[in-house]
Amino acid sequence: MTAASTPLADYNPARTQAKPTRMLSLDLLRGLTIGFMILVNDNGDGRLAYWSLKHSEWNGFTPTDLVFPTFLFLVGISTVLSTASRIEKGASRRSLFLHVLRRAIILYLLGLVVNSFPFFHLHTMRFYGVLPRIAICYLIVATLYLLNPGWRSKVVLMCAALVGYWALMRFVPVPGFGTPTHQIPMLDPYANLTAWIDRHIFSASHLYMKTRDPEGLLSSLPAVATTLMGLLTGLWLRTSHSLGYKVRAIAIAGVSSLLLGGLWSLSFPINKRLWTSSFVLYAGGWSLLLLAFFIWAADMRRRKEGEPERGRTPRSAMLLLVFGTNAIFAYVLSELLASTVGTIHVRPGLNLQHWCYRSILAVVPNPAFASLLYSLGFVAVCWLIVYVLLYRRRIFIKI
């Protein structure tokens, strides 16, 4: 990883031609995504947390289910903007591919560290996970972009991934169980094709849920479609249309994606743990609408207010930018810190996390609210560490 000390003043919301500079809205949305990801991953008591701060048990959708797909969506956008910028500076496609490969490998290895810290037992090491999925999706999508930067092939591939995944989950018999919708339910938690494949690749000790993994191999196919949706959005942002026109089109695409995802869910339920095709469209719709809002609230409003191209970043944006400009570092930090807190024991049978939560619960006798207060405190600690170590010094870690 390298550290860059480029000032945050390099935002240029006024330009809308095919060579835009860094967009403030993207870092703000990325910061919100990482902040909420840390919040929901580190509840005081995940069982008693508010509904909105937990993943759906199976079929369905909660605000928490939006976090990971939004981050992948932003990975797709950033892939276009960063790669196009490097090409314009004269980088060869070979050097760009080596950069992509190196970055994907680092992300995957960081994922193994996050999954295994602090004990690193090989017999229980989880090879799937959030960062490994990001690494795989980034490698595939960035490579596709380098091979052909056009948008048509990406639309075809995204549709093929969504329809292909549906066909596999709907029509392929699961060995030992039967054909979905005939011998077994369409998305049986245990007897689905995704879970069956994962169990035949890794033993139960390597899977997050022992019988399946929410970031498993087959469900990476629709996750690539999520990243492609972001890539297509990035291509749209580089067109010569006015920023206002782009925002309106993104919002319309968001509403359309929501409707399509909702309709598809009638036969292929929205399910984050299986990353169903309807989930891709439904979550993608919300991601598009959030992006449209942040472009309007940040980039367009700054342009209307006549701020100079290299004007100061608003103080109000700093809360999100601390995480947004060092997203991977913030996520890795939060996961390592959570593992550390979970392994420090105040007394036998009581680790530091549970001790903190119980201390809050003694003052605030509402389990869900006490859990939220613990989560907010954990986010605040991570924010302060990132702010002091990196943001205040204008250091931005780039993989």
Short mmCIF file of C-alpha atoms in Angstrom, two decimals:
data_model
loop_
_atom_site.label_atom_id
_atom_site.label_comp_id
_atom_site.label_asym_id
_atom_site.label_seq_id
_atom_site.Cartn_x
_atom_site.Cartn_y
_atom_site.Cartn_z
CA MET A 1 0.00 0.00 0.00
CA THR A 2 1.10 3.55 -0.62
CA ALA A 3 0.22 6.78 1.11
CA ALA A 4 -0.82 9.80 -0.90
CA SER A 5 -0.92 13.30 0.54
CA THR A 6 -2.94 15.03 -2.16
CA PRO A 7 -5.17 17.76 -0.66
CA LEU A 8 -8.89 17.15 -0.61
CA ALA A 9 -9.33 20.41 -2.48
CA ASP A 10 -8.92 18.56 -5.78
CA TYR A 11 -12.68 18.17 -6.12
CA ASN A 12 -14.10 19.76 -9.25
CA PRO A 13 -17.90 19.53 -9.25
CA ALA A 14 -18.33 22.19 -11.91
CA ARG A 15 -16.82 20.22 -14.77
CA THR A 16 -19.02 17.64 -16.42
CA GLN A 17 -17.05 16.77 -19.52
CA ALA A 18 -15.44 13.39 -20.10
CA LYS A 19 -12.45 14.15 -17.90
CA PRO A 20 -13.92 14.95 -14.46
CA THR A 21 -11.70 15.36 -11.43
CA ARG A 22 -12.40 13.60 -8.16
CA MET A 23 -16.05 13.88 -7.13
CA LEU A 24 -16.79 14.84 -3.55
CA SER A 25 -20.07 12.89 -3.66
CA LEU A 26 -18.32 9.56 -4.18
CA ASP A 27 -16.16 9.93 -1.08
CA LEU A 28 -19.15 11.08 0.94
CA LEU A 29 -21.23 8.07 -0.08
CA ARG A 30 -18.25 5.79 0.47
CA GLY A 31 -17.78 7.29 3.93
CA LEU A 32 -21.44 6.77 4.80
CA THR A 33 -21.22 3.18 3.58
CA ILE A 34 -18.11 2.35 5.62
CA GLY A 35 -19.44 4.13 8.70
CA PHE A 36 -22.71 2.20 8.56
CA MET A 37 -20.82 -1.02 7.83
CA ILE A 38 -18.80 -0.59 11.02
CA LEU A 39 -21.95 0.34 12.94
CA VAL A 40 -23.88 -2.80 11.98
CA ASN A 41 -20.90 -5.15 12.22
CA ASP A 42 -20.16 -4.15 15.80
CA ASN A 43 -23.40 -4.20 17.74
CA GLY A 44 -23.19 -4.54 21.49
CA ASP A 45 -25.50 -7.54 21.18
CA GLY A 46 -26.32 -8.48 17.59
CA ARG A 47 -29.26 -10.65 18.69
CA LEU A 48 -31.03 -7.75 20.42
CA ALA A 49 -30.13 -4.93 18.05
CA TYR A 50 -32.77 -2.95 16.19
CA TRP A 51 -34.22 -4.58 13.09
CA SER A 52 -32.63 -2.01 10.80
CA LEU A 53 -29.16 -2.77 12.17
CA LYS A 54 -29.29 -6.49 11.37
CA HIS A 55 -29.21 -8.44 8.13
CA SER A 56 -32.37 -10.20 7.04
CA GLU A 57 -32.50 -13.70 8.44
CA TRP A 58 -33.21 -15.06 4.96
CA ASN A 59 -35.54 -13.59 2.33
CA GLY A 60 -36.26 -9.90 2.72
CA PHE A 61 -34.36 -6.64 2.95
CA THR A 62 -33.17 -4.31 5.72
CA PRO A 63 -31.04 -1.12 5.53
CA THR A 64 -28.08 -3.22 6.67
CA ASP A 65 -28.40 -5.38 3.55
CA LEU A 66 -27.66 -2.30 1.45
CA VAL A 67 -24.18 -1.69 2.86
CA PHE A 68 -22.05 -4.26 1.03
CA PRO A 69 -23.69 -3.95 -2.42
CA THR A 70 -23.33 -0.16 -2.24
CA PHE A 71 -19.62 -0.54 -1.58
CA LEU A 72 -19.24 -2.91 -4.55
CA PHE A 73 -21.26 -0.45 -6.63
CA LEU A 74 -18.76 2.27 -5.70
CA VAL A 75 -15.87 -0.06 -6.54
CA GLY A 76 -17.28 -0.27 -10.07
CA ILE A 77 -17.52 3.51 -10.38
CA SER A 78 -14.02 4.06 -9.01
CA THR A 79 -12.63 1.45 -11.39
CA VAL A 80 -13.74 3.54 -14.36
CA LEU A 81 -12.61 6.90 -13.01
CA SER A 82 -9.20 5.77 -11.74
CA THR A 83 -8.37 3.55 -14.73
CA ALA A 84 -9.43 6.16 -17.28
CA SER A 85 -7.32 8.75 -15.48
CA ARG A 86 -4.24 6.52 -15.60
CA ILE A 87 -4.79 5.78 -19.29
CA GLU A 88 -5.01 9.51 -20.02
CA LYS A 89 -1.67 9.97 -18.23
CA GLY A 90 -0.07 7.48 -20.59
CA ALA A 91 -0.12 4.24 -18.60
CA SER A 92 -0.07 1.10 -20.72
CA ARG A 93 -2.82 -1.48 -20.41
CA ARG A 94 -0.25 -4.07 -19.38
CA SER A 95 0.94 -1.93 -16.47
CA LEU A 96 -2.66 -1.22 -15.53
CA PHE A 97 -3.52 -4.91 -15.47
CA LEU A 98 -0.51 -5.63 -13.25
CA HIS A 99 -1.71 -2.85 -10.95
CA VAL A 100 -5.20 -4.37 -10.86
CA LEU A 101 -3.80 -7.84 -10.17
CA ARG A 102 -1.53 -6.55 -7.41
CA ARG A 103 -4.38 -4.64 -5.81
CA ALA A 104 -6.71 -7.65 -5.95
CA ILE A 105 -4.10 -9.90 -4.33
CA ILE A 106 -3.48 -7.40 -1.52
CA LEU A 107 -7.23 -7.07 -0.90
CA TYR A 108 -7.63 -10.83 -0.77
CA LEU A 109 -4.69 -11.28 1.62
CA LEU A 110 -6.04 -8.49 3.83
CA GLY A 111 -9.30 -10.41 3.88
CA LEU A 112 -7.53 -13.50 5.19
CA VAL A 113 -5.89 -11.39 7.89
CA VAL A 114 -9.23 -9.87 8.91
CA ASN A 115 -10.94 -13.27 8.94
CA SER A 116 -8.23 -15.00 10.99
CA PHE A 117 -6.91 -12.34 13.37
CA PRO A 118 -5.51 -12.82 15.97
CA PHE A 119 -5.01 -16.61 16.00
CA PHE A 120 -4.55 -17.59 12.31
CA HIS A 121 -5.51 -21.24 12.67
CA LEU A 122 -5.32 -22.83 9.23
CA HIS A 123 -7.97 -25.46 9.99
CA THR A 124 -10.58 -22.74 10.69
CA MET A 125 -9.38 -20.05 8.28
CA ARG A 126 -12.19 -18.52 6.25
CA PHE A 127 -11.19 -18.05 2.61
CA TYR A 128 -14.40 -16.27 1.64
CA GLY A 129 -15.40 -12.92 3.10
CA VAL A 130 -16.02 -9.24 2.40
CA LEU A 131 -12.54 -8.28 1.22
CA PRO A 132 -12.02 -11.49 -0.79
CA ARG A 133 -15.31 -10.81 -2.59
CA ILE A 134 -14.29 -7.23 -3.28
CA ALA A 135 -10.95 -8.50 -4.61
CA ILE A 136 -12.60 -11.02 -6.96
CA CYS A 137 -15.23 -8.58 -8.25
CA TYR A 138 -12.67 -5.83 -8.74
CA LEU A 139 -10.26 -8.11 -10.59
CA ILE A 140 -12.96 -9.37 -12.97
CA VAL A 141 -14.62 -6.02 -13.65
CA ALA A 142 -11.39 -4.03 -13.98
CA THR A 143 -9.98 -6.63 -16.37
CA LEU A 144 -13.16 -6.49 -18.47
CA TYR A 145 -12.87 -2.72 -18.60
CA LEU A 146 -9.24 -2.89 -19.71
CA LEU A 147 -10.10 -5.39 -22.43
CA ASN A 148 -13.00 -3.33 -23.74
CA PRO A 149 -13.98 0.04 -22.22
CA GLY A 150 -17.30 0.15 -24.10
CA TRP A 151 -20.61 0.02 -22.23
CA ARG A 152 -22.61 -2.37 -24.46
CA SER A 153 -20.59 -5.47 -23.59
CA LYS A 154 -20.94 -4.62 -19.88
CA VAL A 155 -24.73 -4.44 -20.15
CA VAL A 156 -24.78 -7.83 -21.87
CA LEU A 157 -22.48 -9.37 -19.25
CA MET A 158 -24.47 -7.92 -16.35
CA CYS A 159 -27.74 -9.27 -17.75
CA ALA A 160 -26.11 -12.64 -18.49
CA ALA A 161 -24.83 -12.87 -14.91
CA LEU A 162 -28.24 -12.07 -13.43
CA VAL A 163 -30.25 -14.34 -15.72
CA GLY A 164 -27.61 -17.08 -15.58
CA TYR A 165 -27.57 -17.10 -11.78
CA TRP A 166 -31.36 -17.27 -11.68
CA ALA A 167 -31.33 -20.19 -14.14
CA LEU A 168 -28.74 -22.06 -12.09
CA MET A 169 -30.63 -21.56 -8.84
CA ARG A 170 -33.99 -22.37 -10.43
CA PHE A 171 -33.36 -25.28 -12.80
CA VAL A 172 -30.18 -27.12 -11.76
CA PRO A 173 -30.92 -30.10 -9.48
CA VAL A 174 -29.04 -30.02 -6.19
CA PRO A 175 -27.37 -33.44 -5.71
CA GLY A 176 -28.97 -35.33 -2.87
CA PHE A 177 -31.91 -32.92 -2.58
CA GLY A 178 -33.66 -32.48 -5.91
CA THR A 179 -34.79 -29.73 -8.26
CA PRO A 180 -35.79 -26.33 -6.82
CA THR A 181 -39.55 -25.65 -6.80
CA HIS A 182 -40.14 -29.39 -7.30
CA GLN A 183 -38.50 -31.52 -4.61
CA ILE A 184 -37.15 -28.59 -2.58
CA PRO A 185 -38.12 -24.94 -2.04
CA MET A 186 -36.68 -22.38 -4.43
CA LEU A 187 -34.21 -20.98 -1.88
CA ASP A 188 -33.93 -23.60 0.79
CA PRO A 189 -31.36 -22.35 3.35
CA TYR A 190 -29.46 -25.65 3.34
CA ALA A 191 -30.37 -27.38 0.09
CA ASN A 192 -29.57 -24.64 -2.41
CA LEU A 193 -26.93 -24.93 -5.12
CA THR A 194 -24.73 -22.15 -3.69
CA ALA A 195 -24.52 -23.79 -0.27
CA TRP A 196 -23.97 -27.23 -1.79
CA ILE A 197 -21.01 -25.98 -3.86
CA ASP A 198 -19.44 -24.24 -0.85
CA ARG A 199 -19.74 -27.37 1.29
CA HIS A 200 -17.97 -29.36 -1.40
CA ILE A 201 -15.11 -26.87 -1.65
CA PHE A 202 -14.51 -26.25 2.05
CA SER A 203 -15.33 -28.10 5.24
CA ALA A 204 -17.75 -26.59 7.76
CA SER A 205 -14.91 -25.06 9.81
CA HIS A 206 -14.01 -22.79 6.88
CA LEU A 207 -17.56 -21.54 6.21
CA TYR A 208 -19.03 -18.53 8.00
CA MET A 209 -22.34 -20.28 8.70
CA LYS A 210 -20.86 -23.80 8.76
CA THR A 211 -23.36 -25.09 6.16
CA ARG A 212 -22.98 -22.16 3.75
CA ASP A 213 -21.18 -18.85 3.33
CA PRO A 214 -22.84 -15.52 2.45
CA GLU A 215 -19.81 -14.62 0.30
CA GLY A 216 -19.55 -18.04 -1.33
CA LEU A 217 -18.24 -18.94 -4.76
CA LEU A 218 -21.38 -19.13 -6.92
CA SER A 219 -22.99 -16.03 -5.43
CA SER A 220 -19.92 -14.07 -6.54
CA LEU A 221 -21.45 -14.18 -10.03
CA PRO A 222 -24.33 -11.79 -9.24
CA ALA A 223 -21.94 -9.76 -7.04
CA VAL A 224 -19.93 -9.13 -10.21
CA ALA A 225 -23.19 -7.85 -11.74
CA THR A 226 -23.48 -5.37 -8.85
CA THR A 227 -19.96 -4.13 -9.58
CA LEU A 228 -20.75 -3.92 -13.30
CA MET A 229 -23.73 -1.73 -12.45
CA GLY A 230 -21.29 0.62 -10.75
CA LEU A 231 -18.93 0.47 -13.73
CA LEU A 232 -21.76 1.43 -16.09
CA THR A 233 -22.59 4.34 -13.77
CA GLY A 234 -18.96 5.43 -13.86
CA LEU A 235 -19.02 5.37 -17.66
CA TRP A 236 -22.14 7.52 -17.57
CA LEU A 237 -20.48 10.01 -15.22
CA ARG A 238 -17.67 10.46 -17.77
CA THR A 239 -19.99 11.47 -20.58
CA SER A 240 -20.24 15.09 -21.73
CA HIS A 241 -23.82 15.61 -20.51
CA SER A 242 -24.50 18.27 -17.91
CA LEU A 243 -24.25 17.19 -14.29
CA GLY A 244 -27.93 17.90 -13.75
CA TYR A 245 -28.90 15.65 -16.65
CA LYS A 246 -26.66 12.89 -15.33
CA VAL A 247 -28.24 13.08 -11.89
CA ARG A 248 -31.76 12.89 -13.30
CA ALA A 249 -30.83 9.87 -15.41
CA ILE A 250 -29.20 8.15 -12.42
CA ALA A 251 -32.31 8.75 -10.32
CA ILE A 252 -34.58 7.37 -13.06
CA ALA A 253 -32.32 4.34 -13.39
CA GLY A 254 -32.50 3.89 -9.62
CA VAL A 255 -36.30 3.89 -9.53
CA SER A 256 -36.43 1.54 -12.53
CA SER A 257 -33.98 -0.86 -10.89
CA LEU A 258 -36.04 -0.86 -7.69
CA LEU A 259 -39.19 -1.71 -9.61
CA LEU A 260 -37.50 -4.47 -11.63
CA GLY A 261 -35.98 -5.97 -8.50
CA GLY A 262 -39.32 -5.88 -6.73
CA LEU A 263 -41.08 -7.56 -9.63
CA TRP A 264 -38.42 -10.25 -9.99
CA SER A 265 -38.62 -10.95 -6.25
CA LEU A 266 -42.11 -12.39 -6.78
CA SER A 267 -40.48 -15.46 -8.35
CA PHE A 268 -36.85 -15.09 -7.21
CA PRO A 269 -36.93 -13.59 -3.69
CA ILE A 270 -34.67 -10.78 -2.55
CA ASN A 271 -32.00 -12.49 -0.48
CA LYS A 272 -28.73 -10.87 0.52
CA ARG A 273 -27.17 -14.06 1.87
CA LEU A 274 -27.52 -15.67 -1.57
CA TRP A 275 -27.09 -12.35 -3.43
CA THR A 276 -30.05 -13.17 -5.64
CA SER A 277 -30.56 -11.39 -8.96
CA SER A 278 -33.59 -9.54 -7.57
CA PHE A 279 -31.41 -8.41 -4.67
CA VAL A 280 -28.83 -7.03 -7.12
CA LEU A 281 -31.46 -4.90 -8.86
CA TYR A 282 -33.25 -3.83 -5.69
CA ALA A 283 -30.09 -2.90 -3.77
CA GLY A 284 -28.64 -1.35 -6.93
CA GLY A 285 -31.69 0.87 -7.22
CA TRP A 286 -31.12 2.25 -3.73
CA SER A 287 -27.40 2.72 -4.45
CA LEU A 288 -28.22 4.72 -7.58
CA LEU A 289 -30.69 6.90 -5.69
CA LEU A 290 -28.17 7.52 -2.90
CA LEU A 291 -25.55 8.47 -5.46
CA ALA A 292 -27.95 10.86 -7.19
CA PHE A 293 -28.73 12.48 -3.84
CA PHE A 294 -25.07 12.93 -2.90
CA ILE A 295 -24.14 14.36 -6.30
CA TRP A 296 -27.02 16.84 -5.95
CA ALA A 297 -26.22 17.66 -2.31
CA ALA A 298 -22.45 17.94 -2.73
CA ASP A 299 -21.20 18.46 -6.29
CA MET A 300 -24.15 20.32 -7.80
CA ARG A 301 -24.75 22.56 -4.80
CA ARG A 302 -21.09 23.52 -4.64
CA ARG A 303 -21.21 24.46 -8.30
CA LYS A 304 -24.36 26.54 -7.85
CA GLU A 305 -22.79 28.35 -4.91
CA GLY A 306 -19.85 29.27 -7.16
CA GLU A 307 -17.12 27.68 -5.08
CA PRO A 308 -13.71 27.68 -6.79
CA GLU A 309 -12.42 24.45 -8.26
CA ARG A 310 -9.88 24.12 -5.47
CA GLY A 311 -12.00 25.53 -2.69
CA ARG A 312 -12.02 24.20 0.86
CA THR A 313 -13.97 21.06 1.59
CA PRO A 314 -17.01 21.90 3.77
CA ARG A 315 -16.50 21.15 7.45
CA SER A 316 -19.84 19.38 7.51
CA ALA A 317 -18.47 16.83 5.03
CA MET A 318 -15.53 15.87 7.25
CA LEU A 319 -17.53 13.34 9.29
CA LEU A 320 -18.00 11.19 6.20
CA LEU A 321 -14.76 12.04 4.43
CA VAL A 322 -12.60 10.66 7.24
CA PHE A 323 -13.90 7.18 6.39
CA GLY A 324 -14.56 7.86 2.71
CA THR A 325 -10.99 8.81 1.84
CA ASN A 326 -9.46 5.84 3.68
CA ALA A 327 -12.24 3.30 3.31
CA ILE A 328 -10.27 0.03 3.22
CA PHE A 329 -8.03 1.13 6.09
CA ALA A 330 -11.05 2.08 8.18
CA TYR A 331 -12.77 -1.24 7.51
CA VAL A 332 -9.68 -3.33 8.29
CA LEU A 333 -9.05 -1.27 11.42
CA SER A 334 -12.61 -1.83 12.66
CA GLU A 335 -12.43 -5.58 12.09
CA LEU A 336 -9.04 -5.97 13.81
CA LEU A 337 -10.17 -3.77 16.69
CA ALA A 338 -13.37 -5.79 17.10
CA SER A 339 -11.39 -9.04 17.17
CA THR A 340 -9.02 -7.57 19.74
CA VAL A 341 -11.84 -6.36 21.99
CA GLY A 342 -13.48 -9.76 21.67
CA THR A 343 -10.35 -11.63 22.82
CA ILE A 344 -9.50 -9.46 25.83
CA HIS A 345 -11.20 -10.92 28.91
CA VAL A 346 -12.07 -8.77 31.90
CA ARG A 347 -12.72 -11.96 33.81
CA PRO A 348 -13.28 -15.59 32.81
CA GLY A 349 -16.27 -15.83 30.48
CA LEU A 350 -16.60 -12.05 30.03
CA ASN A 351 -14.68 -10.32 27.25
CA LEU A 352 -14.17 -6.58 26.94
CA GLN A 353 -16.95 -6.13 24.38
CA HIS A 354 -19.59 -7.77 26.54
CA TRP A 355 -18.31 -5.90 29.59
CA CYS A 356 -18.70 -2.55 27.82
CA TYR A 357 -22.16 -3.50 26.58
CA ARG A 358 -23.31 -4.65 30.01
CA SER A 359 -21.96 -1.44 31.55
CA ILE A 360 -24.09 0.59 29.12
CA LEU A 361 -27.06 -1.69 29.72
CA ALA A 362 -26.80 -1.06 33.47
CA VAL A 363 -27.37 2.65 32.81
CA VAL A 364 -29.71 2.34 29.82
CA PRO A 365 -31.98 -0.67 30.53
CA ASN A 366 -33.08 -1.07 26.91
CA PRO A 367 -31.11 -3.84 25.17
CA ALA A 368 -31.59 -2.54 21.62
CA PHE A 369 -30.73 1.06 22.53
CA ALA A 370 -27.78 -0.03 24.67
CA SER A 371 -26.54 -2.08 21.71
CA LEU A 372 -26.84 0.98 19.47
CA LEU A 373 -24.91 3.14 21.95
CA TYR A 374 -22.11 0.57 22.00
CA SER A 375 -22.05 0.57 18.18
CA LEU A 376 -21.92 4.36 18.01
CA GLY A 377 -19.09 4.41 20.52
CA PHE A 378 -17.17 1.83 18.49
CA VAL A 379 -17.64 3.86 15.30
CA ALA A 380 -16.46 6.99 17.13
CA VAL A 381 -13.27 5.25 18.29
CA CYS A 382 -12.51 4.07 14.74
CA TRP A 383 -13.25 7.52 13.35
CA LEU A 384 -10.89 9.21 15.81
CA ILE A 385 -8.08 6.77 15.02
CA VAL A 386 -8.43 7.31 11.27
CA TYR A 387 -8.72 11.07 11.74
CA VAL A 388 -5.64 11.41 13.95
CA LEU A 389 -3.42 8.95 12.10
CA LEU A 390 -4.36 9.77 8.53
CA TYR A 391 -6.96 12.40 7.67
CA ARG A 392 -5.54 15.24 9.77
CA ARG A 393 -2.15 14.66 8.14
CA ARG A 394 -3.70 14.46 4.67
CA ILE A 395 -2.54 10.87 4.26
CA PHE A 396 -4.73 8.66 2.11
CA ILE A 397 -3.85 4.97 1.96
CA LYS A 398 -4.06 3.57 -1.56
CA ILE A 399 -3.66 -0.11 -2.28
#
